[in-house]
Amino acid sequence: MGKTAVIFPGQGAQYVGMAKDFYDNFEDSKAVIDTADSVLDIDLKKICFEENEDINKTEYTQPAMVAAELAIYEHVKNAGLKADVFAGLSLGEYSALTACGAMKLPDAIRTVRQRGILMQNEVPLGQGAMAAVIATDAEVIAKVCEETPGNVQIANYNCPGQIVISGETEALDKACEALQAAGAKRVIKLNVSGPFHSKMLEPAGEKLYAYLRDVEIADDFLPYVCNADACYVTDASEVKTLLMRQVYSSVRWQQSIEAMIADGVDTFVEVGPGKTLSGFMRKINKEMKCINIATVDDLKKLEELNA
């Protein structure tokens, strides 16, 4: 029998009302969001549930997303879902760390709030940018980034045919032109507030590492797959360094999925807003069973898994 992985989406999948039906219907989900709300100096429930502009501001998005994902996961876990391994795309790695038992919920929520502030403030607005490159080989993209003057690199290996680049605005614009000249099907500038997962955020990663010194990582936890190396992590001593590196390193999502499949995972359950990771999965390996749980109505999919 194959293994099951629980995977969590990253920033960009958020929307007003995420996890509200879980909060309204299930005490276990409500307890997660109430706890997350209680450890911050912001109204997290208002950000998650009521129309507002803060939901798309990095420092607020990050704790709101992690709270919503873990609220949904708590009920899914209590409903009987058993996972062998966890992973999350970028921000979602913190949900994975909490779900696998490596980090406590209050610590995770406080840490991602700090992470969001550090990432938002490291590079002045307008000096960094990101772009999605469609239907172009990773080797071509990497070569263009390497040959472009300035600071630009691959930020996300999402799936075959979708790679994101990040860096200095001027360098990124030049790389986009070079990629189009090299035959890229589409190059789309992203509406983001910074050059995330680029070397420009290395100082933010180092500041996060200093913050993490006071955060407890459990000695014993279920394995998770990290973004920075796309490898299984079971050693608590590695976690903080990997989280530091994740801020300014490429997110190796496709490689992470492939590592889990190589380990015998054949069922993936995406927990959290949207269907982004399920869409990536169809391009990485459409033979895998993959469902997403974003709303209470999606819970019926769990029954299909067990059928």
mmCIF file of C-alpha atoms in Angstrom:
data_model
loop_
_atom_site.group_PDB
_atom_site.id
_atom_site.type_symbol
_atom_site.label_atom_id
_atom_site.label_comp_id
_atom_site.label_asym_id
_atom_site.label_seq_id
_atom_site.Cartn_x
_atom_site.Cartn_y
_atom_site.Cartn_z
ATOM 1 C CA MET A 1 0.000 0.000 0.000
ATOM 2 C CA GLY A 2 1.311 3.449 -0.929
ATOM 3 C CA LYS A 3 2.056 6.330 1.404
ATOM 4 C CA THR A 4 0.128 9.549 1.920
ATOM 5 C CA ALA A 5 1.539 13.087 1.957
ATOM 6 C CA VAL A 6 -0.221 16.192 3.247
ATOM 7 C CA ILE A 7 0.845 19.328 1.370
ATOM 8 C CA PHE A 8 0.131 22.996 2.130
ATOM 9 C CA PRO A 9 -0.050 25.895 -0.380
ATOM 10 C CA GLY A 10 1.931 29.111 -0.064
ATOM 11 C CA GLN A 11 1.270 32.824 -0.224
ATOM 12 C CA GLY A 12 -0.917 33.862 -3.134
ATOM 13 C CA ALA A 13 -3.678 31.327 -2.496
ATOM 14 C CA GLN A 14 -5.272 33.406 0.279
ATOM 15 C CA TYR A 15 -8.785 34.821 0.025
ATOM 16 C CA VAL A 16 -11.240 36.484 2.375
ATOM 17 C CA GLY A 17 -13.364 33.799 4.026
ATOM 18 C CA MET A 18 -10.745 31.039 3.933
ATOM 19 C CA ALA A 19 -11.446 28.369 6.572
ATOM 20 C CA LYS A 20 -14.515 30.261 7.861
ATOM 21 C CA ASP A 21 -16.847 27.323 7.239
ATOM 22 C CA PHE A 22 -14.489 25.116 9.268
ATOM 23 C CA TYR A 23 -14.348 27.745 12.014
ATOM 24 C CA ASP A 24 -18.135 28.001 12.128
ATOM 25 C CA ASN A 25 -18.816 24.267 12.085
ATOM 26 C CA PHE A 26 -16.032 22.489 13.960
ATOM 27 C CA GLU A 27 -14.686 23.126 17.444
ATOM 28 C CA ASP A 28 -11.251 21.703 16.615
ATOM 29 C CA SER A 29 -10.817 24.153 13.723
ATOM 30 C CA LYS A 30 -12.180 27.027 15.808
ATOM 31 C CA ALA A 31 -9.672 26.302 18.570
ATOM 32 C CA VAL A 32 -6.757 26.567 16.132
ATOM 33 C CA ILE A 33 -7.781 29.979 14.791
ATOM 34 C CA ASP A 34 -8.693 31.281 18.249
ATOM 35 C CA THR A 35 -5.256 30.237 19.527
ATOM 36 C CA ALA A 36 -3.502 31.821 16.553
ATOM 37 C CA ASP A 37 -5.494 35.021 17.034
ATOM 38 C CA SER A 38 -4.623 35.162 20.736
ATOM 39 C CA VAL A 39 -0.834 35.176 20.255
ATOM 40 C CA LEU A 40 -0.677 38.174 17.901
ATOM 41 C CA ASP A 41 -1.342 41.897 18.284
ATOM 42 C CA ILE A 42 -3.523 41.910 15.172
ATOM 43 C CA ASP A 43 -7.121 40.804 14.564
ATOM 44 C CA LEU A 44 -6.360 37.609 12.683
ATOM 45 C CA LYS A 45 -9.997 36.517 12.452
ATOM 46 C CA LYS A 46 -10.945 39.820 10.835
ATOM 47 C CA ILE A 47 -8.133 39.383 8.277
ATOM 48 C CA CYS A 48 -9.245 35.826 7.471
ATOM 49 C CA PHE A 49 -12.995 36.323 7.481
ATOM 50 C CA GLU A 50 -13.976 39.954 6.721
ATOM 51 C CA GLU A 51 -13.398 42.092 3.632
ATOM 52 C CA ASN A 52 -10.109 43.926 4.151
ATOM 53 C CA GLU A 53 -6.954 45.024 2.332
ATOM 54 C CA ASP A 54 -4.530 43.573 4.875
ATOM 55 C CA ILE A 55 -5.053 40.000 3.719
ATOM 56 C CA ASN A 56 -2.727 40.646 0.768
ATOM 57 C CA LYS A 57 -0.015 42.403 2.809
ATOM 58 C CA THR A 58 2.804 39.955 3.440
ATOM 59 C CA GLU A 59 3.104 40.526 7.192
ATOM 60 C CA TYR A 60 -0.611 39.739 7.628
ATOM 61 C CA THR A 61 -1.008 37.184 4.853
ATOM 62 C CA GLN A 62 1.554 34.827 6.332
ATOM 63 C CA PRO A 63 0.017 34.249 9.796
ATOM 64 C CA ALA A 64 -3.501 34.271 8.321
ATOM 65 C CA MET A 65 -2.632 31.572 5.772
ATOM 66 C CA VAL A 66 -0.883 29.332 8.288
ATOM 67 C CA ALA A 67 -3.762 29.676 10.764
ATOM 68 C CA ALA A 68 -6.345 28.829 8.079
ATOM 69 C CA GLU A 69 -4.370 25.840 6.782
ATOM 70 C CA LEU A 70 -3.790 24.377 10.227
ATOM 71 C CA ALA A 71 -7.422 24.923 11.222
ATOM 72 C CA ILE A 72 -8.521 22.853 8.234
ATOM 73 C CA TYR A 73 -5.813 20.258 8.830
ATOM 74 C CA GLU A 74 -6.770 19.817 12.483
ATOM 75 C CA HIS A 75 -10.258 18.710 11.525
ATOM 76 C CA VAL A 76 -9.050 16.587 8.614
ATOM 77 C CA LYS A 77 -6.601 14.831 10.958
ATOM 78 C CA ASN A 78 -9.299 14.252 13.557
ATOM 79 C CA ALA A 79 -11.545 12.903 10.806
ATOM 80 C CA GLY A 80 -9.031 10.090 10.367
ATOM 81 C CA LEU A 81 -6.511 11.177 7.749
ATOM 82 C CA LYS A 82 -3.125 9.596 8.462
ATOM 83 C CA ALA A 83 -0.084 11.151 6.808
ATOM 84 C CA ASP A 84 3.359 9.626 6.333
ATOM 85 C CA VAL A 85 5.090 12.838 5.302
ATOM 86 C CA PHE A 86 4.367 16.563 5.040
ATOM 87 C CA ALA A 87 5.479 19.413 2.787
ATOM 88 C CA GLY A 88 4.486 22.981 2.037
ATOM 89 C CA LEU A 89 5.301 25.442 -0.714
ATOM 90 C CA SER A 90 7.309 28.356 0.716
ATOM 91 C CA LEU A 91 5.100 29.745 3.514
ATOM 92 C CA GLY A 92 3.263 26.406 3.567
ATOM 93 C CA GLU A 93 6.410 24.777 4.948
ATOM 94 C CA TYR A 94 5.530 26.299 8.336
ATOM 95 C CA SER A 95 2.133 24.614 8.243
ATOM 96 C CA ALA A 96 3.938 21.364 7.403
ATOM 97 C CA LEU A 97 6.362 21.867 10.293
ATOM 98 C CA THR A 98 3.482 22.367 12.711
ATOM 99 C CA ALA A 99 1.379 19.516 11.341
ATOM 100 C CA CYS A 100 4.296 17.073 11.570
ATOM 101 C CA GLY A 101 4.920 17.999 15.202
ATOM 102 C CA ALA A 102 8.210 19.886 14.830
ATOM 103 C CA MET A 103 6.841 23.297 15.832
ATOM 104 C CA LYS A 104 4.103 24.379 18.220
ATOM 105 C CA LEU A 105 1.187 26.373 16.816
ATOM 106 C CA PRO A 106 1.820 29.615 18.768
ATOM 107 C CA ASP A 107 5.503 29.573 17.778
ATOM 108 C CA ALA A 108 4.645 28.967 14.122
ATOM 109 C CA ILE A 109 2.159 31.854 14.032
ATOM 110 C CA ARG A 110 4.522 34.294 15.727
ATOM 111 C CA THR A 111 7.412 33.187 13.506
ATOM 112 C CA VAL A 112 5.581 33.659 10.206
ATOM 113 C CA ARG A 113 4.399 37.102 11.315
ATOM 114 C CA GLN A 114 8.045 37.999 11.914
ATOM 115 C CA ARG A 115 9.064 36.329 8.655
ATOM 116 C CA GLY A 116 6.498 38.376 6.754
ATOM 117 C CA ILE A 117 7.721 41.630 8.286
ATOM 118 C CA LEU A 118 11.361 40.816 7.527
ATOM 119 C CA MET A 119 10.658 39.776 3.945
ATOM 120 C CA GLN A 120 8.472 42.825 3.323
ATOM 121 C CA ASN A 121 10.944 45.342 4.709
ATOM 122 C CA GLU A 122 14.263 43.999 3.411
ATOM 123 C CA VAL A 123 14.070 45.431 -0.126
ATOM 124 C CA PRO A 124 12.545 48.872 -0.813
ATOM 125 C CA LEU A 125 9.394 48.727 -2.916
ATOM 126 C CA GLY A 126 10.176 48.814 -6.615
ATOM 127 C CA GLN A 127 13.760 47.565 -6.327
ATOM 128 C CA GLY A 128 12.862 43.883 -6.657
ATOM 129 C CA ALA A 129 10.450 41.906 -8.811
ATOM 130 C CA MET A 130 9.360 38.418 -9.850
ATOM 131 C CA ALA A 131 8.112 36.834 -13.074
ATOM 132 C CA ALA A 132 6.622 33.491 -14.096
ATOM 133 C CA VAL A 133 8.204 31.808 -17.106
ATOM 134 C CA ILE A 134 5.861 29.452 -18.979
ATOM 135 C CA ALA A 135 6.791 26.481 -21.170
ATOM 136 C CA THR A 136 10.571 26.916 -21.045
ATOM 137 C CA ASP A 137 13.197 24.399 -19.943
ATOM 138 C CA ALA A 138 14.695 24.999 -16.510
ATOM 139 C CA GLU A 139 18.198 24.728 -17.965
ATOM 140 C CA VAL A 140 17.490 27.568 -20.398
ATOM 141 C CA ILE A 141 16.078 29.760 -17.629
ATOM 142 C CA ALA A 142 19.006 29.057 -15.316
ATOM 143 C CA LYS A 143 21.486 29.897 -18.086
ATOM 144 C CA VAL A 144 19.737 33.186 -18.898
ATOM 145 C CA CYS A 145 19.700 34.167 -15.204
ATOM 146 C CA GLU A 146 23.383 33.318 -14.878
ATOM 147 C CA GLU A 147 24.316 35.370 -17.940
ATOM 148 C CA THR A 148 22.181 38.401 -17.030
ATOM 149 C CA PRO A 149 24.122 41.229 -15.342
ATOM 150 C CA GLY A 150 22.851 41.909 -11.841
ATOM 151 C CA ASN A 151 20.959 39.778 -9.368
ATOM 152 C CA VAL A 152 18.324 37.429 -10.802
ATOM 153 C CA GLN A 153 17.728 33.738 -10.122
ATOM 154 C CA ILE A 154 15.167 30.960 -10.201
ATOM 155 C CA ALA A 155 12.838 31.407 -7.215
ATOM 156 C CA ASN A 156 10.379 28.531 -7.720
ATOM 157 C CA TYR A 157 10.524 25.225 -9.553
ATOM 158 C CA ASN A 158 6.740 24.792 -9.399
ATOM 159 C CA CYS A 159 6.170 22.127 -12.053
ATOM 160 C CA PRO A 160 7.197 21.317 -15.619
ATOM 161 C CA GLY A 161 6.467 24.382 -17.709
ATOM 162 C CA GLN A 162 6.135 26.821 -14.798
ATOM 163 C CA ILE A 163 9.197 28.383 -13.205
ATOM 164 C CA VAL A 164 9.369 31.701 -11.353
ATOM 165 C CA ILE A 165 12.382 34.028 -11.408
ATOM 166 C CA SER A 166 13.196 36.739 -8.880
ATOM 167 C CA GLY A 167 15.714 39.523 -8.330
ATOM 168 C CA GLU A 168 16.606 43.153 -8.941
ATOM 169 C CA THR A 169 13.959 44.861 -11.073
ATOM 170 C CA GLU A 170 16.367 45.986 -13.809
ATOM 171 C CA ALA A 171 18.128 42.611 -13.990
ATOM 172 C CA LEU A 172 14.828 40.747 -14.012
ATOM 173 C CA ASP A 173 13.490 42.889 -16.856
ATOM 174 C CA LYS A 174 16.611 42.090 -18.896
ATOM 175 C CA ALA A 175 16.248 38.388 -18.114
ATOM 176 C CA CYS A 176 12.595 38.491 -19.229
ATOM 177 C CA GLU A 177 13.614 40.041 -22.556
ATOM 178 C CA ALA A 178 16.335 37.427 -23.023
ATOM 179 C CA LEU A 179 13.933 34.605 -22.230
ATOM 180 C CA GLN A 180 11.398 35.867 -24.755
ATOM 181 C CA ALA A 181 14.179 36.066 -27.339
ATOM 182 C CA ALA A 182 15.137 32.489 -26.403
ATOM 183 C CA GLY A 183 11.613 31.281 -27.218
ATOM 184 C CA ALA A 184 9.762 31.362 -23.896
ATOM 185 C CA LYS A 185 6.055 30.890 -24.571
ATOM 186 C CA ARG A 186 5.060 33.518 -21.995
ATOM 187 C CA VAL A 187 6.853 35.614 -19.388
ATOM 188 C CA ILE A 188 4.477 37.188 -16.869
ATOM 189 C CA LYS A 189 5.541 39.834 -14.334
ATOM 190 C CA LEU A 190 3.951 39.001 -10.980
ATOM 191 C CA ASN A 191 2.078 41.439 -8.752
ATOM 192 C CA VAL A 192 4.266 40.948 -5.669
ATOM 193 C CA SER A 193 5.856 43.375 -3.244
ATOM 194 C CA GLY A 194 9.396 41.996 -3.291
ATOM 195 C CA PRO A 195 11.992 39.690 -4.852
ATOM 196 C CA PHE A 196 11.109 36.673 -2.713
ATOM 197 C CA HIS A 197 13.403 33.634 -2.726
ATOM 198 C CA SER A 198 16.296 35.595 -4.157
ATOM 199 C CA LYS A 199 19.724 36.486 -2.770
ATOM 200 C CA MET A 200 18.410 39.992 -2.134
ATOM 201 C CA LEU A 201 16.580 38.525 0.867
ATOM 202 C CA GLU A 202 19.643 36.857 2.394
ATOM 203 C CA PRO A 203 19.848 39.497 5.179
ATOM 204 C CA ALA A 204 16.181 38.815 5.982
ATOM 205 C CA GLY A 205 16.982 35.104 6.245
ATOM 206 C CA GLU A 206 19.793 35.832 8.671
ATOM 207 C CA LYS A 207 17.518 38.020 10.810
ATOM 208 C CA LEU A 208 14.915 35.244 10.813
ATOM 209 C CA TYR A 209 17.569 32.771 11.952
ATOM 210 C CA ALA A 210 18.361 35.062 14.902
ATOM 211 C CA TYR A 211 14.648 35.139 15.778
ATOM 212 C CA LEU A 212 14.446 31.336 15.526
ATOM 213 C CA ARG A 213 17.074 30.907 18.255
ATOM 214 C CA ASP A 214 14.309 31.249 20.839
ATOM 215 C CA VAL A 215 11.842 28.995 19.002
ATOM 216 C CA GLU A 216 11.632 25.398 20.188
ATOM 217 C CA ILE A 217 11.897 22.596 17.628
ATOM 218 C CA ALA A 218 10.729 19.206 18.926
ATOM 219 C CA ASP A 219 13.247 16.361 18.926
ATOM 220 C CA ASP A 220 10.756 13.868 17.542
ATOM 221 C CA PHE A 221 8.463 14.580 14.593
ATOM 222 C CA LEU A 222 7.104 12.944 11.473
ATOM 223 C CA PRO A 223 9.227 13.629 8.376
ATOM 224 C CA TYR A 224 8.699 16.656 6.213
ATOM 225 C CA VAL A 225 10.316 17.635 2.922
ATOM 226 C CA CYS A 226 12.081 20.991 2.906
ATOM 227 C CA ASN A 227 11.936 23.524 0.078
ATOM 228 C CA ALA A 228 15.625 24.411 0.044
ATOM 229 C CA ASP A 229 16.992 20.928 -0.692
ATOM 230 C CA ALA A 230 13.869 18.884 -1.584
ATOM 231 C CA CYS A 231 14.970 16.284 0.942
ATOM 232 C CA TYR A 232 13.361 14.523 3.887
ATOM 233 C CA VAL A 233 14.048 16.185 7.252
ATOM 234 C CA THR A 234 13.933 14.215 10.507
ATOM 235 C CA ASP A 235 16.757 15.900 12.450
ATOM 236 C CA ALA A 236 15.669 18.835 14.627
ATOM 237 C CA SER A 237 19.142 20.388 14.454
ATOM 238 C CA GLU A 238 18.717 21.040 10.705
ATOM 239 C CA VAL A 239 15.365 22.825 10.798
ATOM 240 C CA LYS A 240 16.350 26.408 11.678
ATOM 241 C CA THR A 241 19.168 26.572 9.126
ATOM 242 C CA LEU A 242 16.841 25.231 6.432
ATOM 243 C CA LEU A 243 14.208 27.852 7.308
ATOM 244 C CA MET A 244 16.838 30.581 7.082
ATOM 245 C CA ARG A 245 17.993 29.346 3.673
ATOM 246 C CA GLN A 246 14.424 28.992 2.443
ATOM 247 C CA VAL A 247 13.936 32.783 2.548
ATOM 248 C CA TYR A 248 16.572 33.409 -0.144
ATOM 249 C CA SER A 249 16.880 30.019 -1.883
ATOM 250 C CA SER A 250 14.898 28.475 -4.723
ATOM 251 C CA VAL A 251 11.715 26.656 -3.732
ATOM 252 C CA ARG A 252 12.241 23.171 -5.181
ATOM 253 C CA TRP A 253 8.607 22.139 -5.216
ATOM 254 C CA GLN A 254 8.688 19.849 -8.235
ATOM 255 C CA GLN A 255 11.778 18.123 -6.832
ATOM 256 C CA SER A 256 10.066 17.793 -3.423
ATOM 257 C CA ILE A 257 7.082 16.022 -4.971
ATOM 258 C CA GLU A 258 9.399 13.758 -6.960
ATOM 259 C CA ALA A 259 11.321 12.870 -3.781
ATOM 260 C CA MET A 260 8.088 11.824 -2.056
ATOM 261 C CA ILE A 261 6.968 9.765 -5.045
ATOM 262 C CA ALA A 262 10.366 8.026 -5.065
ATOM 263 C CA ASP A 263 9.764 7.166 -1.405
ATOM 264 C CA GLY A 264 6.485 5.447 -2.239
ATOM 265 C CA VAL A 265 3.971 8.261 -1.802
ATOM 266 C CA ASP A 266 1.076 7.827 -4.217
ATOM 267 C CA THR A 267 -1.604 9.928 -2.510
ATOM 268 C CA PHE A 268 -1.353 13.679 -1.939
ATOM 269 C CA VAL A 269 -3.847 15.723 0.073
ATOM 270 C CA GLU A 270 -3.621 19.485 -0.436
ATOM 271 C CA VAL A 271 -4.935 21.231 2.675
ATOM 272 C CA GLY A 272 -5.708 24.935 2.523
ATOM 273 C CA PRO A 273 -7.110 27.628 0.234
ATOM 274 C CA GLY A 274 -7.331 26.987 -3.490
ATOM 275 C CA LYS A 275 -6.136 24.196 -5.766
ATOM 276 C CA THR A 276 -2.697 25.478 -6.753
ATOM 277 C CA LEU A 277 -0.704 22.440 -5.657
ATOM 278 C CA SER A 278 -3.217 20.022 -7.144
ATOM 279 C CA GLY A 279 -2.748 21.829 -10.457
ATOM 280 C CA PHE A 280 1.023 21.482 -10.194
ATOM 281 C CA MET A 281 0.620 17.798 -9.403
ATOM 282 C CA ARG A 282 -1.186 17.122 -12.662
ATOM 283 C CA LYS A 283 1.858 18.457 -14.516
ATOM 284 C CA ILE A 284 4.457 16.742 -12.307
ATOM 285 C CA ASN A 285 2.870 13.291 -12.300
ATOM 286 C CA LYS A 286 -0.764 12.871 -13.309
ATOM 287 C CA GLU A 287 -0.718 9.225 -12.211
ATOM 288 C CA MET A 288 -0.723 10.247 -8.549
ATOM 289 C CA LYS A 289 -3.959 10.496 -6.592
ATOM 290 C CA CYS A 290 -4.380 14.102 -5.417
ATOM 291 C CA ILE A 291 -7.275 15.866 -3.722
ATOM 292 C CA ASN A 292 -7.626 19.334 -2.217
ATOM 293 C CA ILE A 293 -9.476 20.201 0.987
ATOM 294 C CA ALA A 294 -10.301 23.917 1.082
ATOM 295 C CA THR A 295 -13.935 23.958 2.200
ATOM 296 C CA VAL A 296 -16.249 21.816 4.331
ATOM 297 C CA ASP A 297 -17.842 20.498 1.143
ATOM 298 C CA ASP A 298 -14.440 19.091 0.153
ATOM 299 C CA LEU A 299 -14.484 16.718 3.135
ATOM 300 C CA LYS A 300 -16.468 14.227 1.073
ATOM 301 C CA LYS A 301 -13.287 13.713 -0.943
ATOM 302 C CA LEU A 302 -11.766 12.023 2.104
ATOM 303 C CA GLU A 303 -14.408 9.337 1.834
ATOM 304 C CA GLU A 304 -13.406 8.774 -1.779
ATOM 305 C CA LEU A 305 -9.789 8.266 -0.677
ATOM 306 C CA ASN A 306 -10.841 5.506 1.672
ATOM 307 C CA ALA A 307 -13.276 3.881 -0.742
#
